[in-house]
Amino acid sequence: MKTIIGLFCLLVIRLNVSAQFERGYQIMGNVKDLPNGINFYLIGTKEDGGADTIAIVKSKDNKFIIKGKIELEAQMYFVKMDTSSLKLPGNRQSWVRLLLDNSKIELNGRLEDWPEVEVKGSLPTDEYNRFVKTIREARENANNRMMNANRDSIIIAEAQEEYNKEFIKALEKIPNSFAVPLFILNNSVLKLDALNFAYNKLSKKQKDSFYGIKLRERIELTTLSQNIRIGNEMPDFQIKNSKGISQSVKQIVAGSKITLIDFWASWCSPCRDDIPNLKKVYAAFSENGFNILSISIDKNSKDWEKALNEEKMPWINGLELNGVSKKLFGITAIPAQILINNKFQIIAMDYVGGGYMQRTKYIIQDKGKKGLRGNDLYEVVATELKVVK
């Protein structure tokens, strides 16, 4: 009896191990003439757009194996070979793109051909590559027409419309693929109604995938961004403070009469050139209820932290999350400023955005339009707070 129970337990353990493996991924590289000890990296992308190294393995006997598990399937990852010690012909990329899912995947080929290898076992990757190949000619034709349109809006619109038709045809060939939400997400010319229509056509599996969730978030943010207007309440969003903690912008500004939200970056010279003026206005009006919230769009948090140490701004500073400056506000260039009151209502905006947003300035009676930078900011804040200095 003990023997039977022991065998049963061993069987259960083996089944559990097998089940766990089946729920994960295994990337097996079979590369002819591959030396031993070559590093291979599995690289993903961070929320802020930076690279994230998930795993590092070394080659042995013409092979390498990367194992793991992803919670949300069909995320874009890259298998990168360290080619620094190898003499490969030409200047070529060193990585293979995978729309990774929890399956057994093979990368088969020769060292001299890397990264042009055969990818087997990854259906999302296969569907992704087929779509890219199908749509490539249509994209090139559309780009050529738009480049030769001499700014003719009718020709440009026709080219975009024709491309979108080919885009939809290509998607119809892979209707249930995890790749579909990714391609919809990457199509920058689709308007909100088209995004909603496309999203509603997705299956539950696709909606619950990594890029399905990202697509829903984009639709939600785009819907909110339609209401970014003077007098409207600004949607709340999160930033990361200098301690790495997420904070609600609404909570940050609640204690002040008016707050200037200033989008900037460590690498932006005009942004940093205006900081002395911001300090001047802050010193003049902070006791009257004026506050500043500077939000950096830096991709590298260390660059941001270095700039904070150099500039020593006395107000609250944060790092944007999920590209909110562009996704929610449509900001395409910095510096960019938004002035709001303690009810979260937008008083004035001074930035350039794409599509639905243009520069909107504060109007002072008898003085005309004023921006939210330089000496203009001083006048705007004084007028809004009804302070004479």
mmCIF file of C-alpha atoms in Angstrom:
data_model
loop_
_atom_site.group_PDB
_atom_site.id
_atom_site.type_symbol
_atom_site.label_atom_id
_atom_site.label_comp_id
_atom_site.label_asym_id
_atom_site.label_seq_id
_atom_site.Cartn_x
_atom_site.Cartn_y
_atom_site.Cartn_z
ATOM 1 C CA MET A 1 0.000 0.000 0.000
ATOM 2 C CA LYS A 2 2.805 2.433 0.931
ATOM 3 C CA THR A 3 4.465 1.639 -2.393
ATOM 4 C CA ILE A 4 1.249 2.403 -4.293
ATOM 5 C CA ILE A 5 0.750 5.662 -2.373
ATOM 6 C CA GLY A 6 4.375 6.610 -3.033
ATOM 7 C CA LEU A 7 4.017 5.916 -6.751
ATOM 8 C CA PHE A 8 0.761 7.871 -6.813
ATOM 9 C CA CYS A 9 2.421 10.864 -5.117
ATOM 10 C CA LEU A 10 5.317 10.681 -7.578
ATOM 11 C CA LEU A 11 2.839 10.633 -10.474
ATOM 12 C CA VAL A 12 1.011 13.685 -9.066
ATOM 13 C CA ILE A 13 4.320 15.544 -8.681
ATOM 14 C CA ARG A 14 5.286 14.712 -12.263
ATOM 15 C CA LEU A 15 1.875 15.794 -13.535
ATOM 16 C CA ASN A 16 2.141 19.056 -11.613
ATOM 17 C CA VAL A 17 5.607 19.717 -12.991
ATOM 18 C CA SER A 18 4.372 18.912 -16.492
ATOM 19 C CA ALA A 19 1.341 21.171 -16.041
ATOM 20 C CA GLN A 20 3.520 23.987 -14.765
ATOM 21 C CA PHE A 21 5.792 23.652 -17.764
ATOM 22 C CA GLU A 22 2.868 23.598 -20.178
ATOM 23 C CA ARG A 23 1.701 26.913 -18.748
ATOM 24 C CA GLY A 24 5.121 28.463 -19.332
ATOM 25 C CA TYR A 25 7.300 29.060 -22.365
ATOM 26 C CA GLN A 26 10.475 27.358 -23.553
ATOM 27 C CA ILE A 27 12.586 28.998 -26.250
ATOM 28 C CA MET A 28 15.007 26.480 -27.738
ATOM 29 C CA GLY A 29 17.713 27.869 -30.009
ATOM 30 C CA ASN A 30 19.353 25.490 -32.473
ATOM 31 C CA VAL A 31 22.046 27.525 -34.230
ATOM 32 C CA LYS A 32 24.636 25.739 -36.370
ATOM 33 C CA ASP A 33 28.278 26.814 -35.774
ATOM 34 C CA LEU A 34 27.323 28.664 -32.580
ATOM 35 C CA PRO A 35 30.327 28.806 -30.200
ATOM 36 C CA ASN A 36 29.923 27.886 -26.549
ATOM 37 C CA GLY A 37 29.492 30.654 -23.997
ATOM 38 C CA ILE A 38 27.680 33.198 -26.186
ATOM 39 C CA ASN A 39 25.153 35.226 -24.198
ATOM 40 C CA PHE A 40 21.522 35.316 -25.260
ATOM 41 C CA TYR A 41 19.088 37.787 -23.710
ATOM 42 C CA LEU A 42 15.310 37.746 -23.512
ATOM 43 C CA ILE A 43 14.312 41.403 -23.566
ATOM 44 C CA GLY A 44 10.913 42.961 -22.951
ATOM 45 C CA THR A 45 9.780 46.571 -22.695
ATOM 46 C CA LYS A 46 8.975 48.563 -19.583
ATOM 47 C CA GLU A 47 5.887 50.695 -19.132
ATOM 48 C CA ASP A 48 7.985 53.809 -19.739
ATOM 49 C CA GLY A 49 9.305 52.400 -23.010
ATOM 50 C CA GLY A 50 12.752 51.293 -21.818
ATOM 51 C CA ALA A 51 14.262 47.835 -22.286
ATOM 52 C CA ASP A 52 13.816 45.199 -19.595
ATOM 53 C CA THR A 53 16.141 42.177 -19.562
ATOM 54 C CA ILE A 54 14.096 39.166 -18.443
ATOM 55 C CA ALA A 55 16.701 36.404 -18.747
ATOM 56 C CA ILE A 56 20.327 35.773 -19.736
ATOM 57 C CA VAL A 57 21.581 32.330 -20.815
ATOM 58 C CA LYS A 58 24.765 30.969 -22.408
ATOM 59 C CA SER A 59 25.038 28.759 -25.464
ATOM 60 C CA LYS A 60 26.373 25.207 -25.354
ATOM 61 C CA ASP A 61 26.689 22.614 -28.108
ATOM 62 C CA ASN A 62 25.054 24.889 -30.722
ATOM 63 C CA LYS A 63 22.046 25.434 -28.477
ATOM 64 C CA PHE A 64 20.534 27.756 -25.889
ATOM 65 C CA ILE A 65 17.363 27.427 -23.817
ATOM 66 C CA ILE A 66 15.296 30.166 -22.182
ATOM 67 C CA LYS A 67 12.422 29.163 -19.894
ATOM 68 C CA GLY A 68 9.824 31.157 -18.023
ATOM 69 C CA LYS A 69 6.194 32.135 -17.814
ATOM 70 C CA ILE A 70 4.162 35.192 -18.755
ATOM 71 C CA GLU A 71 0.817 35.979 -17.145
ATOM 72 C CA LEU A 72 -0.636 37.836 -20.130
ATOM 73 C CA GLU A 73 0.203 36.054 -23.355
ATOM 74 C CA ALA A 74 1.360 37.425 -26.685
ATOM 75 C CA GLN A 75 3.629 40.200 -25.454
ATOM 76 C CA MET A 76 6.399 41.490 -27.704
ATOM 77 C CA TYR A 77 9.813 40.200 -26.640
ATOM 78 C CA PHE A 78 13.205 40.022 -28.315
ATOM 79 C CA VAL A 79 15.803 37.244 -28.221
ATOM 80 C CA LYS A 80 19.115 39.061 -28.581
ATOM 81 C CA MET A 81 22.482 37.473 -29.274
ATOM 82 C CA ASP A 82 25.643 39.101 -27.929
ATOM 83 C CA THR A 83 27.607 39.347 -31.165
ATOM 84 C CA SER A 84 30.495 41.417 -29.772
ATOM 85 C CA SER A 85 32.934 38.482 -29.941
ATOM 86 C CA LEU A 86 31.650 37.155 -33.270
ATOM 87 C CA LYS A 87 32.533 38.136 -36.809
ATOM 88 C CA LEU A 88 29.174 38.239 -38.536
ATOM 89 C CA PRO A 89 28.852 39.642 -42.074
ATOM 90 C CA GLY A 90 27.473 43.173 -42.434
ATOM 91 C CA ASN A 91 25.821 45.508 -39.951
ATOM 92 C CA ARG A 92 22.660 43.729 -39.001
ATOM 93 C CA GLN A 93 20.330 43.591 -36.047
ATOM 94 C CA SER A 94 21.180 40.977 -33.442
ATOM 95 C CA TRP A 95 17.692 40.110 -32.231
ATOM 96 C CA VAL A 96 14.704 37.973 -33.181
ATOM 97 C CA ARG A 97 11.233 39.367 -32.520
ATOM 98 C CA LEU A 98 8.721 37.097 -30.767
ATOM 99 C CA LEU A 99 5.090 37.694 -29.907
ATOM 100 C CA LEU A 100 5.680 35.453 -26.926
ATOM 101 C CA ASP A 101 3.149 32.986 -25.586
ATOM 102 C CA ASN A 102 3.434 30.110 -23.117
ATOM 103 C CA SER A 103 4.462 27.427 -25.592
ATOM 104 C CA LYS A 104 7.483 25.493 -26.854
ATOM 105 C CA ILE A 105 9.265 27.661 -29.395
ATOM 106 C CA GLU A 106 12.207 26.757 -31.620
ATOM 107 C CA LEU A 107 14.637 29.122 -33.320
ATOM 108 C CA ASN A 108 16.435 27.108 -35.994
ATOM 109 C CA GLY A 109 19.172 28.359 -38.304
ATOM 110 C CA ARG A 110 22.847 29.055 -38.889
ATOM 111 C CA LEU A 111 25.071 31.509 -37.067
ATOM 112 C CA GLU A 112 25.981 33.336 -40.281
ATOM 113 C CA ASP A 113 22.282 33.944 -41.016
ATOM 114 C CA TRP A 114 21.269 35.211 -37.551
ATOM 115 C CA PRO A 115 18.720 36.725 -36.937
ATOM 116 C CA GLU A 116 17.135 35.294 -40.100
ATOM 117 C CA VAL A 117 16.130 32.013 -38.457
ATOM 118 C CA GLU A 118 13.085 29.765 -38.647
ATOM 119 C CA VAL A 119 10.634 30.335 -35.794
ATOM 120 C CA LYS A 120 8.530 27.269 -34.956
ATOM 121 C CA GLY A 121 5.883 26.704 -32.306
ATOM 122 C CA SER A 122 4.742 30.306 -31.753
ATOM 123 C CA LEU A 123 1.414 30.850 -33.489
ATOM 124 C CA PRO A 124 1.127 34.552 -32.458
ATOM 125 C CA THR A 125 4.604 35.234 -33.891
ATOM 126 C CA ASP A 126 3.755 33.418 -37.112
ATOM 127 C CA GLU A 127 0.531 35.428 -37.459
ATOM 128 C CA TYR A 128 2.371 38.646 -36.654
ATOM 129 C CA ASN A 129 4.995 37.998 -39.337
ATOM 130 C CA ARG A 130 2.377 37.035 -41.927
ATOM 131 C CA PHE A 131 0.452 40.239 -41.259
ATOM 132 C CA VAL A 132 3.587 42.396 -41.521
ATOM 133 C CA LYS A 133 4.495 40.743 -44.821
ATOM 134 C CA THR A 134 0.959 41.172 -46.171
ATOM 135 C CA ILE A 135 0.636 44.838 -45.241
ATOM 136 C CA ARG A 136 4.178 45.940 -46.140
ATOM 137 C CA GLU A 137 3.415 46.726 -49.789
ATOM 138 C CA ALA A 138 0.222 48.623 -48.905
ATOM 139 C CA ARG A 139 2.120 50.712 -46.344
ATOM 140 C CA GLU A 140 4.886 51.538 -48.809
ATOM 141 C CA ASN A 141 2.338 52.544 -51.464
ATOM 142 C CA ALA A 142 0.481 54.778 -49.007
ATOM 143 C CA ASN A 143 3.701 56.407 -47.808
ATOM 144 C CA ASN A 144 4.824 57.082 -51.379
ATOM 145 C CA ARG A 145 1.480 58.660 -52.282
ATOM 146 C CA MET A 146 1.544 60.903 -49.219
ATOM 147 C CA MET A 147 5.161 61.938 -49.814
ATOM 148 C CA ASN A 148 4.332 62.925 -53.398
ATOM 149 C CA ALA A 149 1.036 64.606 -52.525
ATOM 150 C CA ASN A 150 2.551 68.089 -52.183
ATOM 151 C CA ARG A 151 0.456 68.606 -49.045
ATOM 152 C CA ASP A 152 -2.761 67.900 -50.955
ATOM 153 C CA SER A 153 -5.104 66.931 -48.116
ATOM 154 C CA ILE A 154 -7.459 65.035 -50.441
ATOM 155 C CA ILE A 155 -4.689 62.802 -51.797
ATOM 156 C CA ILE A 156 -3.321 62.220 -48.291
ATOM 157 C CA ALA A 157 -6.784 61.286 -46.977
ATOM 158 C CA GLU A 158 -7.340 58.929 -49.934
ATOM 159 C CA ALA A 159 -3.976 57.247 -49.324
ATOM 160 C CA GLN A 160 -4.771 56.755 -45.638
ATOM 161 C CA GLU A 161 -8.227 55.416 -46.464
ATOM 162 C CA GLU A 162 -6.824 52.947 -48.994
ATOM 163 C CA TYR A 163 -4.218 51.778 -46.496
ATOM 164 C CA ASN A 164 -6.864 51.276 -43.804
ATOM 165 C CA LYS A 165 -8.874 49.076 -46.196
ATOM 166 C CA GLU A 166 -5.836 46.874 -46.821
ATOM 167 C CA PHE A 167 -5.099 46.918 -43.089
ATOM 168 C CA ILE A 168 -8.582 45.571 -42.291
ATOM 169 C CA LYS A 169 -8.335 42.929 -45.036
ATOM 170 C CA ALA A 170 -5.057 41.691 -43.564
ATOM 171 C CA LEU A 171 -6.564 41.538 -40.067
ATOM 172 C CA GLU A 172 -9.508 39.502 -41.377
ATOM 173 C CA LYS A 173 -7.029 36.756 -42.298
ATOM 174 C CA ILE A 174 -6.053 36.348 -38.612
ATOM 175 C CA PRO A 175 -9.370 37.198 -36.860
ATOM 176 C CA ASN A 176 -8.744 35.322 -33.602
ATOM 177 C CA SER A 177 -5.057 36.079 -33.253
ATOM 178 C CA PHE A 178 -3.438 37.666 -30.203
ATOM 179 C CA ALA A 179 -1.635 39.878 -32.731
ATOM 180 C CA VAL A 180 -4.817 41.722 -33.755
ATOM 181 C CA PRO A 181 -5.053 44.046 -30.696
ATOM 182 C CA LEU A 182 -1.368 44.940 -31.144
ATOM 183 C CA PHE A 183 -1.832 45.981 -34.763
ATOM 184 C CA ILE A 184 -4.936 48.018 -33.927
ATOM 185 C CA LEU A 185 -3.008 49.668 -31.100
ATOM 186 C CA ASN A 186 -0.128 50.569 -33.429
ATOM 187 C CA ASN A 187 -2.373 52.104 -36.096
ATOM 188 C CA SER A 188 -2.039 55.790 -35.222
ATOM 189 C CA VAL A 189 -4.541 57.033 -37.828
ATOM 190 C CA LEU A 190 -7.571 55.193 -36.422
ATOM 191 C CA LYS A 191 -10.049 57.586 -34.799
ATOM 192 C CA LEU A 192 -11.911 56.917 -31.556
ATOM 193 C CA ASP A 193 -15.054 55.526 -33.210
ATOM 194 C CA ALA A 194 -12.940 53.141 -35.311
ATOM 195 C CA LEU A 195 -10.979 52.037 -32.229
ATOM 196 C CA ASN A 196 -14.205 51.329 -30.348
ATOM 197 C CA PHE A 197 -15.641 49.421 -33.311
ATOM 198 C CA ALA A 198 -12.484 47.325 -33.666
ATOM 199 C CA TYR A 199 -12.246 46.640 -29.926
ATOM 200 C CA ASN A 200 -15.868 45.487 -29.733
ATOM 201 C CA LYS A 201 -15.162 42.976 -32.515
ATOM 202 C CA LEU A 202 -12.434 41.272 -30.458
ATOM 203 C CA SER A 203 -13.051 37.984 -28.675
ATOM 204 C CA LYS A 204 -12.872 37.779 -24.884
ATOM 205 C CA LYS A 205 -9.504 36.039 -25.239
ATOM 206 C CA GLN A 206 -8.160 38.921 -27.292
ATOM 207 C CA LYS A 207 -9.616 41.575 -24.967
ATOM 208 C CA ASP A 208 -7.992 39.879 -21.966
ATOM 209 C CA SER A 209 -4.587 39.642 -23.671
ATOM 210 C CA PHE A 210 -1.749 42.049 -22.900
ATOM 211 C CA TYR A 211 -2.380 44.265 -25.924
ATOM 212 C CA GLY A 212 -6.145 43.895 -25.613
ATOM 213 C CA ILE A 213 -5.888 45.507 -22.179
ATOM 214 C CA LYS A 214 -3.561 48.200 -23.569
ATOM 215 C CA LEU A 215 -6.043 48.903 -26.357
ATOM 216 C CA ARG A 216 -8.883 49.322 -23.859
ATOM 217 C CA GLU A 217 -6.726 51.713 -21.809
ATOM 218 C CA ARG A 218 -5.957 53.747 -24.929
ATOM 219 C CA ILE A 219 -9.661 53.997 -25.775
ATOM 220 C CA GLU A 220 -10.487 55.083 -22.229
ATOM 221 C CA LEU A 221 -7.748 57.738 -22.238
ATOM 222 C CA THR A 222 -8.714 58.961 -25.706
ATOM 223 C CA THR A 223 -12.336 59.258 -24.572
ATOM 224 C CA LEU A 224 -11.254 61.290 -21.555
ATOM 225 C CA SER A 225 -8.967 63.449 -23.688
ATOM 226 C CA GLN A 226 -11.934 64.579 -25.780
ATOM 227 C CA ASN A 227 -12.987 66.640 -22.756
ATOM 228 C CA ILE A 228 -9.672 68.449 -22.232
ATOM 229 C CA ARG A 229 -11.096 71.948 -22.645
ATOM 230 C CA ILE A 230 -11.031 75.259 -20.789
ATOM 231 C CA GLY A 231 -13.575 75.148 -17.965
ATOM 232 C CA ASN A 232 -13.872 71.361 -17.954
ATOM 233 C CA GLU A 233 -12.693 69.167 -15.121
ATOM 234 C CA MET A 234 -9.362 67.547 -15.869
ATOM 235 C CA PRO A 235 -9.316 63.733 -15.574
ATOM 236 C CA ASP A 236 -7.281 62.459 -12.646
ATOM 237 C CA PHE A 237 -4.117 60.479 -13.321
ATOM 238 C CA GLN A 238 -1.187 59.006 -11.426
ATOM 239 C CA ILE A 239 2.444 60.088 -11.256
ATOM 240 C CA LYS A 240 5.448 58.485 -9.560
ATOM 241 C CA ASN A 241 7.118 60.666 -6.938
ATOM 242 C CA SER A 242 10.833 60.806 -6.114
ATOM 243 C CA LYS A 243 10.357 57.947 -3.618
ATOM 244 C CA GLY A 244 8.956 55.685 -6.339
ATOM 245 C CA ILE A 245 5.397 55.848 -4.979
ATOM 246 C CA SER A 246 2.374 56.470 -7.221
ATOM 247 C CA GLN A 247 0.304 59.517 -6.325
ATOM 248 C CA SER A 248 -2.988 60.952 -7.526
ATOM 249 C CA VAL A 249 -2.579 64.365 -9.146
ATOM 250 C CA LYS A 250 -6.015 65.334 -7.867
ATOM 251 C CA GLN A 251 -4.885 64.782 -4.285
ATOM 252 C CA ILE A 252 -1.657 66.728 -4.850
ATOM 253 C CA VAL A 253 -3.358 69.884 -6.129
ATOM 254 C CA ALA A 254 -6.347 69.832 -3.763
ATOM 255 C CA GLY A 255 -4.648 72.012 -1.134
ATOM 256 C CA SER A 256 -3.865 74.955 -3.442
ATOM 257 C CA LYS A 257 -6.068 77.588 -5.059
ATOM 258 C CA ILE A 258 -4.401 77.171 -8.442
ATOM 259 C CA THR A 259 -1.686 74.802 -9.656
ATOM 260 C CA LEU A 260 0.531 74.942 -12.713
ATOM 261 C CA ILE A 261 1.128 71.460 -14.119
ATOM 262 C CA ASP A 262 4.424 71.684 -15.970
ATOM 263 C CA PHE A 263 5.474 68.852 -18.297
ATOM 264 C CA TRP A 264 9.230 68.851 -18.869
ATOM 265 C CA ALA A 265 12.291 66.581 -19.187
ATOM 266 C CA SER A 266 15.940 66.616 -18.153
ATOM 267 C CA TRP A 267 17.044 66.801 -21.801
ATOM 268 C CA CYS A 268 14.708 69.693 -22.711
ATOM 269 C CA SER A 269 16.770 72.915 -22.772
ATOM 270 C CA PRO A 270 13.777 75.315 -23.058
ATOM 271 C CA CYS A 271 12.169 73.541 -20.090
ATOM 272 C CA ARG A 272 15.207 73.975 -17.891
ATOM 273 C CA ASP A 273 15.808 77.519 -19.090
ATOM 274 C CA ASP A 274 12.357 78.443 -17.731
ATOM 275 C CA ILE A 275 12.913 76.940 -14.263
ATOM 276 C CA PRO A 276 14.409 80.167 -12.803
ATOM 277 C CA ASN A 277 11.244 81.980 -13.891
ATOM 278 C CA LEU A 278 9.066 79.272 -12.316
ATOM 279 C CA LYS A 279 11.003 79.710 -9.085
ATOM 280 C CA LYS A 280 10.398 83.467 -9.247
ATOM 281 C CA VAL A 281 6.628 83.051 -9.690
ATOM 282 C CA TYR A 282 6.471 80.332 -7.038
ATOM 283 C CA ALA A 283 8.316 82.526 -4.518
ATOM 284 C CA ALA A 284 5.998 85.447 -5.262
ATOM 285 C CA PHE A 285 2.659 83.634 -5.027
ATOM 286 C CA SER A 286 3.046 80.349 -3.111
ATOM 287 C CA GLU A 287 1.786 81.995 0.089
ATOM 288 C CA ASN A 288 -1.281 83.196 -1.831
ATOM 289 C CA GLY A 289 -2.311 79.673 -2.848
ATOM 290 C CA PHE A 290 -0.232 79.085 -5.981
ATOM 291 C CA ASN A 291 1.522 75.756 -6.472
ATOM 292 C CA ILE A 292 3.512 73.996 -9.180
ATOM 293 C CA LEU A 293 3.575 70.314 -10.069
ATOM 294 C CA SER A 294 6.428 69.473 -12.439
ATOM 295 C CA ILE A 295 5.960 66.172 -14.267
ATOM 296 C CA SER A 296 8.937 64.785 -16.161
ATOM 297 C CA ILE A 297 8.488 62.671 -19.281
ATOM 298 C CA ASP A 298 12.014 61.248 -18.946
ATOM 299 C CA LYS A 299 12.279 57.589 -19.921
ATOM 300 C CA ASN A 300 15.270 57.100 -17.641
ATOM 301 C CA SER A 301 14.415 57.869 -14.018
ATOM 302 C CA LYS A 302 18.105 58.351 -13.166
ATOM 303 C CA ASP A 303 18.336 61.236 -15.651
ATOM 304 C CA TRP A 304 15.306 62.788 -13.971
ATOM 305 C CA GLU A 305 16.746 62.328 -10.476
ATOM 306 C CA LYS A 306 20.042 63.895 -11.577
ATOM 307 C CA ALA A 307 18.190 66.914 -12.985
ATOM 308 C CA LEU A 308 16.189 67.274 -9.752
ATOM 309 C CA ASN A 309 19.417 67.417 -7.749
ATOM 310 C CA GLU A 310 20.787 70.058 -10.102
ATOM 311 C CA GLU A 311 17.684 72.259 -10.341
ATOM 312 C CA LYS A 312 16.498 71.984 -6.705
ATOM 313 C CA MET A 313 12.880 72.889 -7.441
ATOM 314 C CA PRO A 314 11.015 73.541 -4.150
ATOM 315 C CA TRP A 315 7.629 72.254 -5.331
ATOM 316 C CA ILE A 316 6.327 68.722 -5.905
ATOM 317 C CA ASN A 317 7.964 66.762 -8.706
ATOM 318 C CA GLY A 318 6.889 63.532 -10.334
ATOM 319 C CA LEU A 319 7.580 61.187 -13.223
ATOM 320 C CA GLU A 320 4.809 60.476 -15.693
ATOM 321 C CA LEU A 321 3.382 56.958 -15.951
ATOM 322 C CA ASN A 322 2.147 55.226 -19.108
ATOM 323 C CA GLY A 323 2.901 58.176 -21.385
ATOM 324 C CA VAL A 324 -0.005 60.200 -19.989
ATOM 325 C CA SER A 325 1.260 63.498 -21.458
ATOM 326 C CA LYS A 326 0.701 62.230 -24.987
ATOM 327 C CA LYS A 327 -2.106 59.735 -24.448
ATOM 328 C CA LEU A 328 -4.346 61.910 -22.273
ATOM 329 C CA PHE A 329 -3.375 65.447 -23.242
ATOM 330 C CA GLY A 330 -2.088 64.923 -26.769
ATOM 331 C CA ILE A 331 1.138 66.747 -25.947
ATOM 332 C CA THR A 332 3.638 66.456 -28.781
ATOM 333 C CA ALA A 333 6.259 68.956 -27.605
ATOM 334 C CA ILE A 334 7.566 70.248 -24.302
ATOM 335 C CA PRO A 335 7.581 72.424 -22.288
ATOM 336 C CA ALA A 336 3.817 72.141 -21.870
ATOM 337 C CA GLN A 337 1.719 73.741 -19.136
ATOM 338 C CA ILE A 338 -1.818 73.422 -17.800
ATOM 339 C CA LEU A 339 -3.231 75.731 -15.125
ATOM 340 C CA ILE A 340 -6.004 74.282 -12.941
ATOM 341 C CA ASN A 341 -7.899 75.299 -9.808
ATOM 342 C CA ASN A 342 -8.575 73.287 -6.654
ATOM 343 C CA LYS A 343 -11.768 71.921 -8.215
ATOM 344 C CA PHE A 344 -9.583 70.375 -10.931
ATOM 345 C CA GLN A 345 -11.074 72.694 -13.554
ATOM 346 C CA ILE A 346 -8.831 73.767 -16.421
ATOM 347 C CA ILE A 347 -8.161 77.519 -16.346
ATOM 348 C CA ALA A 348 -5.642 77.752 -19.182
ATOM 349 C CA MET A 349 -3.408 75.602 -21.374
ATOM 350 C CA ASP A 350 -0.188 76.477 -23.126
ATOM 351 C CA TYR A 351 1.095 73.671 -25.293
ATOM 352 C CA VAL A 352 1.013 72.185 -28.744
ATOM 353 C CA GLY A 353 -0.784 68.888 -29.237
ATOM 354 C CA GLY A 354 -1.727 66.690 -32.126
ATOM 355 C CA GLY A 355 -5.127 66.242 -33.708
ATOM 356 C CA TYR A 356 -7.722 67.372 -31.208
ATOM 357 C CA MET A 357 -5.585 69.810 -29.206
ATOM 358 C CA GLN A 358 -4.017 73.150 -30.059
ATOM 359 C CA ARG A 359 -2.324 75.864 -28.031
ATOM 360 C CA THR A 360 -4.864 77.784 -25.897
ATOM 361 C CA LYS A 361 -3.780 80.833 -23.927
ATOM 362 C CA TYR A 362 -5.109 82.787 -20.985
ATOM 363 C CA ILE A 363 -6.841 86.084 -21.805
ATOM 364 C CA ILE A 364 -6.292 89.112 -19.579
ATOM 365 C CA GLN A 365 -8.632 92.017 -20.185
ATOM 366 C CA ASP A 366 -6.891 94.906 -21.956
ATOM 367 C CA LYS A 367 -3.687 92.834 -22.195
ATOM 368 C CA GLY A 368 -4.714 90.160 -24.662
ATOM 369 C CA LYS A 369 -3.572 86.542 -24.743
ATOM 370 C CA LYS A 370 -0.953 85.372 -22.295
ATOM 371 C CA GLY A 371 0.985 82.125 -22.171
ATOM 372 C CA LEU A 372 2.050 80.151 -19.122
ATOM 373 C CA ARG A 373 5.783 80.701 -19.472
ATOM 374 C CA GLY A 374 8.196 83.543 -18.839
ATOM 375 C CA ASN A 375 6.803 86.897 -17.708
ATOM 376 C CA ASP A 376 3.338 85.926 -18.961
ATOM 377 C CA LEU A 377 2.991 83.368 -16.179
ATOM 378 C CA TYR A 378 3.563 86.024 -13.514
ATOM 379 C CA GLU A 379 0.715 88.154 -14.915
ATOM 380 C CA VAL A 380 -1.643 85.191 -15.311
ATOM 381 C CA VAL A 381 -1.139 83.980 -11.725
ATOM 382 C CA ALA A 382 -1.479 87.501 -10.300
ATOM 383 C CA THR A 383 -4.704 88.017 -12.259
ATOM 384 C CA GLU A 384 -6.205 84.665 -11.305
ATOM 385 C CA LEU A 385 -5.392 85.102 -7.600
ATOM 386 C CA LYS A 386 -6.361 88.785 -7.713
ATOM 387 C CA VAL A 387 -3.048 89.713 -6.142
ATOM 388 C CA VAL A 388 -1.332 93.039 -6.789
ATOM 389 C CA LYS A 389 2.473 92.976 -6.464
#
